Coordinates of C-alpha atoms in Angstrom, one line a residue:
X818 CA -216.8 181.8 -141.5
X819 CA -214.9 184.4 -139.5
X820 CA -217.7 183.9 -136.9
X821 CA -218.1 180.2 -136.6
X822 CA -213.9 180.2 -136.1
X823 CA -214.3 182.7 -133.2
X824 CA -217.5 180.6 -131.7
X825 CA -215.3 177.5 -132.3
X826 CA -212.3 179.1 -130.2
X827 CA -214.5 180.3 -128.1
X828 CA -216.0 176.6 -126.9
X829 CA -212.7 175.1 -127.2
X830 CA -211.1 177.2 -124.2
X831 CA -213.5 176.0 -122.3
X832 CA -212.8 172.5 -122.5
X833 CA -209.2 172.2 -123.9
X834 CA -206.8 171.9 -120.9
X835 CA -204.3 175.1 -120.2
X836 CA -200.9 173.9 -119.6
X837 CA -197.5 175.5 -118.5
X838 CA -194.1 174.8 -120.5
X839 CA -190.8 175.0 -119.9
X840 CA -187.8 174.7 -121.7
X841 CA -184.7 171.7 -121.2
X842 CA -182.4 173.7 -119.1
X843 CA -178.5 172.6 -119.0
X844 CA -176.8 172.6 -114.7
X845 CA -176.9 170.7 -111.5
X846 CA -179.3 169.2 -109.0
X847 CA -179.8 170.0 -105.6
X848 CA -179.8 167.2 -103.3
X849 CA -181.9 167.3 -100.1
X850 CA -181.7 164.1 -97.2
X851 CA -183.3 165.0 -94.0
X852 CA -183.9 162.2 -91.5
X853 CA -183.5 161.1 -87.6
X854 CA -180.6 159.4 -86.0
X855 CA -179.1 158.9 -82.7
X856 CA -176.4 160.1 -80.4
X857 CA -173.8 156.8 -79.7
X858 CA -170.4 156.1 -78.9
X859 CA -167.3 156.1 -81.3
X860 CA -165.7 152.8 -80.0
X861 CA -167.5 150.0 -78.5
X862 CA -166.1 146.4 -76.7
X863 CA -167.5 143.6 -75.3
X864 CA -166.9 142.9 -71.6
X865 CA -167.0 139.2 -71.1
X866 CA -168.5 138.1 -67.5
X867 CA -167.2 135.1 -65.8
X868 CA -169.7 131.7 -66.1
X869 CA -171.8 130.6 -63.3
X870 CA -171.9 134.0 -60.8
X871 CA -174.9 135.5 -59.5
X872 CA -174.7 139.1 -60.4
X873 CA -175.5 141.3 -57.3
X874 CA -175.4 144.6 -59.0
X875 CA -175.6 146.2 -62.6
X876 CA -175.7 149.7 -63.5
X877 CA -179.1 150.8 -65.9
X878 CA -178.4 151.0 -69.6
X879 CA -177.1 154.2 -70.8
X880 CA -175.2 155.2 -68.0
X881 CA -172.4 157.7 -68.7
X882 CA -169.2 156.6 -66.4
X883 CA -165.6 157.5 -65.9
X884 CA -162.7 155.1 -65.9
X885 CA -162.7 152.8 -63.0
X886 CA -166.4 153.1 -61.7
X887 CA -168.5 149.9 -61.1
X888 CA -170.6 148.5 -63.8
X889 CA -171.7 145.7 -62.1
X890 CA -171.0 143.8 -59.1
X891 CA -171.1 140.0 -58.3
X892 CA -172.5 138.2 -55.3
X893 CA -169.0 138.2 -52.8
X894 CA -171.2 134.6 -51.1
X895 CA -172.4 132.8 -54.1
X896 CA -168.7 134.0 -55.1
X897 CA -167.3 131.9 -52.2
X898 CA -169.4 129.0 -52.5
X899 CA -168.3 128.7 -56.6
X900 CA -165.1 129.1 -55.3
X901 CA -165.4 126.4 -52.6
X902 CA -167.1 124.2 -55.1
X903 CA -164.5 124.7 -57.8
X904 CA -161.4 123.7 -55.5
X905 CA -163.8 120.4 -54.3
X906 CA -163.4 119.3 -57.7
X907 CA -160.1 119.9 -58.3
X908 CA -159.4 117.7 -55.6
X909 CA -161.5 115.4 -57.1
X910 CA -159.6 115.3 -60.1
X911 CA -156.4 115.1 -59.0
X912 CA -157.7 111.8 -57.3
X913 CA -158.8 110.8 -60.5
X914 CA -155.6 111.5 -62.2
X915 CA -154.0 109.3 -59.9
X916 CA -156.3 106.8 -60.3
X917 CA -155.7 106.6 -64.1
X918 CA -152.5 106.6 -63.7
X919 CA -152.4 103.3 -61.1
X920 CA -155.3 101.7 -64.0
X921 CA -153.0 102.3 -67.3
X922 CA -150.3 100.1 -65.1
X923 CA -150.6 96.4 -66.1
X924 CA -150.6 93.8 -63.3
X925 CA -147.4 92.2 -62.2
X926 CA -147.3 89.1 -63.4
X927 CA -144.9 86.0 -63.9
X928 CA -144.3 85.1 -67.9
X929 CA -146.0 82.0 -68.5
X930 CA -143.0 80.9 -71.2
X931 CA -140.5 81.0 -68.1
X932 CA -142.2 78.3 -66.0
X933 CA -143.0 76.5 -69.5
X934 CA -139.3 76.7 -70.3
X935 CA -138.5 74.9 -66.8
X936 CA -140.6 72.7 -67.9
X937 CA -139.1 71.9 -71.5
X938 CA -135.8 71.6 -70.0
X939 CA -137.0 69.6 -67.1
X940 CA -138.5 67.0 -69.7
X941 CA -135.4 66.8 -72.2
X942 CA -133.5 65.7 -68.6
X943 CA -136.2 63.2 -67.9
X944 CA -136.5 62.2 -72.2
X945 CA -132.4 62.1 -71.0
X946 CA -132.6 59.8 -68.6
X947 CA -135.8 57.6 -70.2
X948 CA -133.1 57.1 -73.0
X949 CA -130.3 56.1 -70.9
X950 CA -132.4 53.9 -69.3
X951 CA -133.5 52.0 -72.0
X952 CA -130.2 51.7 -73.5
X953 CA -129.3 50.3 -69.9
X954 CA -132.2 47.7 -70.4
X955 CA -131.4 46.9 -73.7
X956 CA -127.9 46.1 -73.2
X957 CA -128.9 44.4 -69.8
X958 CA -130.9 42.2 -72.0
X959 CA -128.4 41.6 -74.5
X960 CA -126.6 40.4 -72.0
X961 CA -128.6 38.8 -69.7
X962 CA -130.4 36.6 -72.8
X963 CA -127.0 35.3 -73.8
X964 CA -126.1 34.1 -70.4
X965 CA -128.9 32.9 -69.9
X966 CA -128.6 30.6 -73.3
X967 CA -125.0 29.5 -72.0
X968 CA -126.3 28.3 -68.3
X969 CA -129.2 26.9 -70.7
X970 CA -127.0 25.0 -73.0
X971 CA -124.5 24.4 -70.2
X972 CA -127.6 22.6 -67.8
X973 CA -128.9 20.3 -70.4
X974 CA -125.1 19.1 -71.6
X975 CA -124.9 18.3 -67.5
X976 CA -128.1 16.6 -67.9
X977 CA -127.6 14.7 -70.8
X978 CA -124.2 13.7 -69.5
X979 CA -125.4 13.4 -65.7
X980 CA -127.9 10.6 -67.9
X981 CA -125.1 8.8 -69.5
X982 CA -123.1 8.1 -66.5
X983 CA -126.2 6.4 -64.9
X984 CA -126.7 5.0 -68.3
X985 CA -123.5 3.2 -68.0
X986 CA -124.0 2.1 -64.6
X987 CA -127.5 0.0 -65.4
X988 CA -125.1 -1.4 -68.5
X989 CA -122.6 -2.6 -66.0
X990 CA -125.8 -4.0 -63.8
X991 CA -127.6 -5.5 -66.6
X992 CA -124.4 -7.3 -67.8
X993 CA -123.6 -8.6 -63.9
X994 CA -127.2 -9.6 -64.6
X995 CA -129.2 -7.7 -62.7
X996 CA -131.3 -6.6 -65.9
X997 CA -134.5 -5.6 -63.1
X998 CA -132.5 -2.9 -61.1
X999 CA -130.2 -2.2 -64.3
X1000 CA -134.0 -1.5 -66.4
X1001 CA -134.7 0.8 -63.1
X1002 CA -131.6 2.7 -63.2
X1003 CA -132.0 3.7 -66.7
X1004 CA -135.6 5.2 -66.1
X1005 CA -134.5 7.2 -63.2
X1006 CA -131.6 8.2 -65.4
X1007 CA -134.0 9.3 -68.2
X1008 CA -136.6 10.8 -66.1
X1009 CA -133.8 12.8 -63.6
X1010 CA -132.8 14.4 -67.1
X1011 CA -135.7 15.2 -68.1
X1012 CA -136.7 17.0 -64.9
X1013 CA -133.4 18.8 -64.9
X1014 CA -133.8 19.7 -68.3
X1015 CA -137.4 21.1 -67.6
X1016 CA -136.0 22.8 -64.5
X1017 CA -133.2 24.6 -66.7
X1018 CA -135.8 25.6 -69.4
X1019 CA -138.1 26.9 -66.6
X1020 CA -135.0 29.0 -65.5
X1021 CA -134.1 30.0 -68.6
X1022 CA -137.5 31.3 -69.8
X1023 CA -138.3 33.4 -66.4
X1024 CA -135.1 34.7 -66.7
X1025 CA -135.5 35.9 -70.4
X1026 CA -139.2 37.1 -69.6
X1027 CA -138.3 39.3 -66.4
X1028 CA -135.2 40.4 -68.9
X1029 CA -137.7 41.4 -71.6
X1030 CA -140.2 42.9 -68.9
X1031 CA -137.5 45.5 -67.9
X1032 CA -136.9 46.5 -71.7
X1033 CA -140.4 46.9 -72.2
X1034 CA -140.9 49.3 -69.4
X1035 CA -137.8 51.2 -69.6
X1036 CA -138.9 51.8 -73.9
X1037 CA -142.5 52.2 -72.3
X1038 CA -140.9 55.1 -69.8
X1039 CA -138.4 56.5 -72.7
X1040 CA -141.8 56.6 -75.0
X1041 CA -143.7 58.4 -72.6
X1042 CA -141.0 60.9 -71.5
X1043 CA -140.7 61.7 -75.6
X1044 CA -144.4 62.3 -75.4
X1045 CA -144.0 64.6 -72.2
X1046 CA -141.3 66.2 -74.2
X1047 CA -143.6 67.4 -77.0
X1048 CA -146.5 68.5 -74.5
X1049 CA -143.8 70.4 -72.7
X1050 CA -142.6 72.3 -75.8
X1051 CA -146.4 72.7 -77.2
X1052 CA -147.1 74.1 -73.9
X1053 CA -143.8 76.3 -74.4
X1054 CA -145.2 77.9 -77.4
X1055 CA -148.6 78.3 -76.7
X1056 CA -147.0 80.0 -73.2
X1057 CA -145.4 82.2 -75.5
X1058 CA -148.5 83.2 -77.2
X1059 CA -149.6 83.9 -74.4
X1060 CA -147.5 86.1 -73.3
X1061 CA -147.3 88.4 -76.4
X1062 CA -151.2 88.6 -76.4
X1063 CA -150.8 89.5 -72.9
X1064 CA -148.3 92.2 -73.8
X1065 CA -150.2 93.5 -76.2
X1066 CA -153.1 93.7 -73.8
X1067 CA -150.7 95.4 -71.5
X1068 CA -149.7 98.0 -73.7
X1069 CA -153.4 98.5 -74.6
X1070 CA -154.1 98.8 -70.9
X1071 CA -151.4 101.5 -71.1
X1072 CA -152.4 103.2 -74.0
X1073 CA -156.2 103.1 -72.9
X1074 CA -154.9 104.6 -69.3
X1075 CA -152.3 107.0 -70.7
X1076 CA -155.5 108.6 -72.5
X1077 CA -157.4 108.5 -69.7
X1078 CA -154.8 110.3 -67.3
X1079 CA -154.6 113.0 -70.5
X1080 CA -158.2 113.7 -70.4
X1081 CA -158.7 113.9 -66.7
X1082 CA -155.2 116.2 -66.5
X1083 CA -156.8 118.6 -69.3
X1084 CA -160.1 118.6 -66.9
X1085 CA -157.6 119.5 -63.8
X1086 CA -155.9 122.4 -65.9
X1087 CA -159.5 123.7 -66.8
X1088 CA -160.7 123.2 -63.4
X1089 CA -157.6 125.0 -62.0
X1090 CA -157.8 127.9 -64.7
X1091 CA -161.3 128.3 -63.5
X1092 CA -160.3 128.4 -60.0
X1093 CA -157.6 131.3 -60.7
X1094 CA -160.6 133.4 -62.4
X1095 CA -162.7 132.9 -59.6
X1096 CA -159.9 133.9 -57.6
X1097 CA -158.7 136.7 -59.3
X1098 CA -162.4 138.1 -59.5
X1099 CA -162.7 137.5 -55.7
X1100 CA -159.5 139.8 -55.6
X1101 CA -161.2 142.6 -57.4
X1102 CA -164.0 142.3 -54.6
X1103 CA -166.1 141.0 -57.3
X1104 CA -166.4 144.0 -59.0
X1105 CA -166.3 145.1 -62.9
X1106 CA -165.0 148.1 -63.7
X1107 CA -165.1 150.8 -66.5
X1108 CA -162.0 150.7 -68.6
X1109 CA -162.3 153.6 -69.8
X1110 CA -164.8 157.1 -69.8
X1111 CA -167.8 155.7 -71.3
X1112 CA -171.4 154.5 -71.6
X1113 CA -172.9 151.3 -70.6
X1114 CA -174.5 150.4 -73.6
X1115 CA -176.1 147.0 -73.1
X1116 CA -176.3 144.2 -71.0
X1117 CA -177.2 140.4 -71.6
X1118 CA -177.7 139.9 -67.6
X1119 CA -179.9 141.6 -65.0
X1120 CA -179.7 141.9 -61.4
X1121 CA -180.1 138.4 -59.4
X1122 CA -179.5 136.4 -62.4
X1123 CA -176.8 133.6 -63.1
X1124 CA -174.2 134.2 -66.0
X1125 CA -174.0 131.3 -68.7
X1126 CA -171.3 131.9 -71.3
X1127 CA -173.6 134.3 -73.1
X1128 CA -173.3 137.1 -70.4
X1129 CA -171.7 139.5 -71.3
X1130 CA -171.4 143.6 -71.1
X1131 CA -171.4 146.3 -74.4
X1132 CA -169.1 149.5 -73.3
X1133 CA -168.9 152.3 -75.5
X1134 CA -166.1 155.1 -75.2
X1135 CA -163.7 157.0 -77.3
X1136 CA -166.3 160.2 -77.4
X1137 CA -169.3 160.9 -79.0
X1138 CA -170.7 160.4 -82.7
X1139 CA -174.0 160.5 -85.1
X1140 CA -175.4 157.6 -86.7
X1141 CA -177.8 158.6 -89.3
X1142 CA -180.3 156.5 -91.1
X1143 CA -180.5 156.9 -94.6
X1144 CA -183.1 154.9 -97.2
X1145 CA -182.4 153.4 -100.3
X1146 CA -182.4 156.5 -102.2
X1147 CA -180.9 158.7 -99.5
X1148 CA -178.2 156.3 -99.5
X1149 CA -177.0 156.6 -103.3
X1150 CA -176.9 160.6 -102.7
X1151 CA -174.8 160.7 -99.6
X1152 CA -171.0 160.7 -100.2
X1153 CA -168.1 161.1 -97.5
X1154 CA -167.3 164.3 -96.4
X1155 CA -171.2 166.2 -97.1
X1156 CA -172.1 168.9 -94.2
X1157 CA -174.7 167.7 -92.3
X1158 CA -177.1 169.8 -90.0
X1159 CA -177.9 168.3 -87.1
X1160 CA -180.6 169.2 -84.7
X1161 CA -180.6 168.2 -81.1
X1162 CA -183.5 168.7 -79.0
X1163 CA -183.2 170.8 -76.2
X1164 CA -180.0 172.2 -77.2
X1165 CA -182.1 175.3 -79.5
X1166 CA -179.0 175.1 -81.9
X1167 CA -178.2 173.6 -85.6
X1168 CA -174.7 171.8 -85.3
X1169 CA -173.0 171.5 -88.1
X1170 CA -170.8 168.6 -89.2
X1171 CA -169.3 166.5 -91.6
X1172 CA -169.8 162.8 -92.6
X1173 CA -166.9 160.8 -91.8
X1174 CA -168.5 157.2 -92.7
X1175 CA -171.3 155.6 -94.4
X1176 CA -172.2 151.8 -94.5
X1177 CA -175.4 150.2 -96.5
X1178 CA -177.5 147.4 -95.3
X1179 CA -178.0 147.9 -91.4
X1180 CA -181.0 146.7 -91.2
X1181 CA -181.5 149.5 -88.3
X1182 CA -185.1 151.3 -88.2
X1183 CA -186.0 154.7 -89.3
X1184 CA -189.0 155.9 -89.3
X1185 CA -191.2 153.1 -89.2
X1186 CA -188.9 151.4 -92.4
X1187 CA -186.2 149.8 -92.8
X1188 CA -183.0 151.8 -93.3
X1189 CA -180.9 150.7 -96.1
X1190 CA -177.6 152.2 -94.5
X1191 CA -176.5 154.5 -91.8
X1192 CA -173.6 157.7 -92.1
X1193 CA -171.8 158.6 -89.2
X1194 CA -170.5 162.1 -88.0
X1195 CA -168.0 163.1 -85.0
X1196 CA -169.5 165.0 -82.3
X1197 CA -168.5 166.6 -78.8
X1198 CA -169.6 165.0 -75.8
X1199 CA -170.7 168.0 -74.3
X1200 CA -172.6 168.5 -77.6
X1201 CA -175.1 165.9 -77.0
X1202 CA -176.6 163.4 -74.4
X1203 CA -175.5 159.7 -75.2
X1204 CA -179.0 157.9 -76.8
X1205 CA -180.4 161.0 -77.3
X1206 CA -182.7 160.8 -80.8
X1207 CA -181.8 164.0 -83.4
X1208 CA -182.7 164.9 -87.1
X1209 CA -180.3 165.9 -90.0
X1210 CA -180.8 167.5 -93.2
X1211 CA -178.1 167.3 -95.6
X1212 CA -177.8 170.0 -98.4
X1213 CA -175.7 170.2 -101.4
X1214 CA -175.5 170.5 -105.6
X1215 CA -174.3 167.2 -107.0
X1216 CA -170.8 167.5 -108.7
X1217 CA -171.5 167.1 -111.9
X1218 CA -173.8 169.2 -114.4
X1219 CA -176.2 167.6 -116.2
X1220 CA -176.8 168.8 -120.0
X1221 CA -180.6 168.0 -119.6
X1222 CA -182.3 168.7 -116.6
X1223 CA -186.4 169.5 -116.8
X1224 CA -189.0 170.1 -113.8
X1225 CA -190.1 166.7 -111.4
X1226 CA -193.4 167.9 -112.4
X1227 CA -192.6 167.5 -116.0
X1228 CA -192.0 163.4 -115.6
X1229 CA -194.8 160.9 -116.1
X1230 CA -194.6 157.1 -115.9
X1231 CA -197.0 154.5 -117.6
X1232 CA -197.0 150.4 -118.2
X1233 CA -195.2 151.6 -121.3
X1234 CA -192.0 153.6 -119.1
X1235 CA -190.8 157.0 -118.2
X1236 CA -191.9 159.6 -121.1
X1237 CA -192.5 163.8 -121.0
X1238 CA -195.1 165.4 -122.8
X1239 CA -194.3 168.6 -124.9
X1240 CA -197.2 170.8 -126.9
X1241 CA -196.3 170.4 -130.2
X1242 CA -198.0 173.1 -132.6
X1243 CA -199.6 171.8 -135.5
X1244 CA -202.2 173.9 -138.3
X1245 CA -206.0 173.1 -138.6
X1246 CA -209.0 174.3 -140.5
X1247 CA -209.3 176.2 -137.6
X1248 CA -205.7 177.5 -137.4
X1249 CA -202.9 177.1 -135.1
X1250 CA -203.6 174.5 -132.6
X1251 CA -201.1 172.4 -130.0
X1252 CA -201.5 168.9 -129.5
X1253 CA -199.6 166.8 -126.5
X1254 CA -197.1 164.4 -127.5
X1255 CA -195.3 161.7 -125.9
X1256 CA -191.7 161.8 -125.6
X1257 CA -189.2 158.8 -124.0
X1258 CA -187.0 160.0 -121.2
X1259 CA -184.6 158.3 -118.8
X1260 CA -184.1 159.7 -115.6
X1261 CA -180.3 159.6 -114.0
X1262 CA -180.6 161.5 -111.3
X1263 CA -183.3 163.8 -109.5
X1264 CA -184.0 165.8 -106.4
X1265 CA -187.0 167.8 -104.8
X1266 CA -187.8 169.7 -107.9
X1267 CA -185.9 168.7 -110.8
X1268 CA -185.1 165.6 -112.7
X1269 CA -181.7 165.1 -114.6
X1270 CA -182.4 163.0 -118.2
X1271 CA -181.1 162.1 -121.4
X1272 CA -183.8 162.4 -124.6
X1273 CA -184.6 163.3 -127.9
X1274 CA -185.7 166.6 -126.7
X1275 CA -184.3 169.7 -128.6
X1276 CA -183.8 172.6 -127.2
X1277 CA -186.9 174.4 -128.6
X1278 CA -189.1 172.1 -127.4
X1279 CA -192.3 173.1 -125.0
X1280 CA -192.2 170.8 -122.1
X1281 CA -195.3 170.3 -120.5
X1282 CA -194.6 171.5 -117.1
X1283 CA -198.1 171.8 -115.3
X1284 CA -201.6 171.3 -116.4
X1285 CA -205.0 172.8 -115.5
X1286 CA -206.6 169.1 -116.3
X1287 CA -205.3 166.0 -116.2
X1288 CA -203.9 165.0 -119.9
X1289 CA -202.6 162.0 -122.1
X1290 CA -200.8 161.5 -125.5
X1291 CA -202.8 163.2 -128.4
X1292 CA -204.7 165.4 -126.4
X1293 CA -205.8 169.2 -127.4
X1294 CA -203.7 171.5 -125.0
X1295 CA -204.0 175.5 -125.0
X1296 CA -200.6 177.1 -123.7
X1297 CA -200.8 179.5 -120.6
X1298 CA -200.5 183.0 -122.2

């Protein structure tokens, strides 16, 4: 038996995997972020360009200057002829001005209810007169009919007496017995009354009918002048109608011209604000300056091109920093204040700073990926060329120590999570043998070599640390003597 045990053992370290253990150590991690960055300006500002000038000149991107040098220059002619332009149109609006003024007037006019007032009063003096006209008529006829009835009545009393006295006479003939001429008399007597009777009645009723014919017409006249009277104060009314409909259009007019004059007034200000830009650039001899020591950073125009309201100029100043990229997981181990190492090329030299800023989601690249923030670190000018491209490395134990911290090589990951293995001794037919086993971790914090966890582990445990084959739950493991 004693020989088939020390065959067995023998074949098993052939094929059993030899693995290296550790223990779960208690202390801190070491944090390690190297990367590239660039050299930039503290302070930047946006230079705004003024619309519609043809730029002349422009200095190349990344040109270091001192206060009061030329970044770019405009072209002084097309200068002149925007200027030239620009005071032909405020001319032109001024004229228009004036023109909306002269429109928003409304157009002299005469009120229509003053001439149909005239004429209301004018027909109450002719409904006047009508009246006392037919008052005069009336009266006349009154009158005229009752005279007429006495010379009536008084004519036929003549007649019938005039007939009585020649009546008498053929009585006196017929009794001296002349009854022939006496029988004459009395029919001439009879047929001269008659005929003066007629003639009075004639009279009488051509008198009444021309009486009659002059009341008709003056009521006819007095009727019509009532009905001139109502036209004329229909027409009054309607006049006034008129005239409030034309006020209203009037102020309208106004309103609609008082806008107008607004709007083309605000397009003279602008115009005229223009002008005194144009102006005040043509003073500067169309020149834009440096405000300050700096760097052009960027530029939205290029020489011989037109600005448009885009245009515009990006100075940096204020001195000199570092603007590191930093991934995902770079970025949740950088804090405010770490030293950072910072190699420039060409200089030969490490520079050592602090970071004075961080700020996540840039969206700047590094590397070929997409940073997830950036840290920034004062520098000298003279330190550094503006743009130039430099690496960092940032070194430092985290803060806080960790009460379980085990090698990186000792964490594995499957569809089932994070776990450990650890050699776990256990007795056979054979003897002592160790078999891995699978133990849960979760990792809070790593670095380059170690990973800080919490777990069931104790502190006896044999971490699997390294492993001459690859291994999985369960398996057979021999520990490296």
């Amino acid at each position: 038996m004693a020989v088939c045990t020390a065959v067995s053992r023998a074949a098993a370290s052939m094929v059993v995997p030899k693995v290296t253990t550790g223990k779960v150590q208690e202390g801190k991690l070491s944090i390690l972020i190297q990367g590239k960055g660039t050299v930039e300006t503290r302070e930047e500002s946006l230079l705004s360009l003024q619309t519609g000038l043809r730029v002349e000149k422009i200095l190349q991107t990344g040109t270091v200057v001192k206060k009061g040098d030329v970044l770019l220059q405009y072209d002084q002619n097309y200068l002149q002829e925007r200027i030239e332009e620009k005071q032909a149109e405020i001319k032109k609006l001024e004229l228009a001005v004036e023109q909306a003024k002269l429109t928003g007037q409304p157009q002299a006019r005469v009120e229509a209810a003053e001439s149909a007032q005239r004429d209301v009063q004018l027909s109450e003096d002719n409904y006047a007169k009508a009246w006392e006209d037919y008052n005069a008529a009336a009266e006349a006829y009154e009158t005229g009919a009752a005279g007429q009835q006495q010379n009536l009545d008084q004519e036929l009393q003549a007649a019938e007496e005039e007939k009585e006295r020649v009546l008498q006479q053929a009585q006196e003939l017929e009794a001296a017995g002349e009854a022939e001429e006496a029988e004459k008399l009395r029919q001439q007597a009879e047929e001269n009354a008659e005929q003066r009777k007629a003639q009075a009645q004639s009279a009488y009723d051509s008198a009444i009918q021309e009486l009659e014919l002059q009341k008709s017409q003056a009521e006819e006249s007095l009727q019509a002048q009532d009905s001139a009277r109502a036209q004329a104060y229909n027409a009054y009314e309607s006049a006034k109608e008129q005239d409030a409909a034309a006020a209203e259009n009037d102020k309208k007019t106004a309103e609609a011209g008082s806008y107008t004059t607004q709007s083309a007034q605000v397009d003279l200000e602008l115009a005229k604000k223009e002008l005194e830009k144009l102006q005040k650039v043509q003073s500067e001899n169309g020149e834009v300056k440096a405000p300050e020591d700096g760097v052009l950073k960027s530029s939205t125009i290029a020489a011989g091109g037109v600005t448009d309201d885009t245009a515009s100029l990006m100075f940096g100043w204020g001195g000199y920093r570092v603007k590191g990229n930093l991934t995902a997981e770079d970025l949740s181990k950088a804090e405010t204040g770490d030293e950072v190492k910072i190699m420039v090329p060409g200089q030969g030299k490490t520079l050592k700073k602090n970071i004075g800023e961080i700020s996540g989601n840039t969206n700047q690249q590094g590397e070929g990926q997409t940073a997830a923030g950036v840290f920034y670190a004062e520098m000298e000018e003279k330190e550094a060329v503006y743009g130039s491209e430099i690496s960092y490395e940032i070194s430092r134990q985290t803060d806080s120590s960790y009460k379980q911290v085990i090698p990186l090589s000792a964490v594995r990951k499957d569809s089932d999570g994070t776990f450990c293995l650890v050699a776990e001794e256990e007795k056979t037919v054979l003897g002592n043998e160790y078999r891995a086993k699978r133990v849960a971790v979760t990792v809070v914090e790593k670095d380059s070599t170690s990973a800080a966890i919490t777990s069931s582990l104790g502190q006896e445990d044999k971490i699997i640390t390294g492993s001459s084959k690859d291994i999985a739950p369960e398996d057979k493991v021999r520990l490296e003597e």
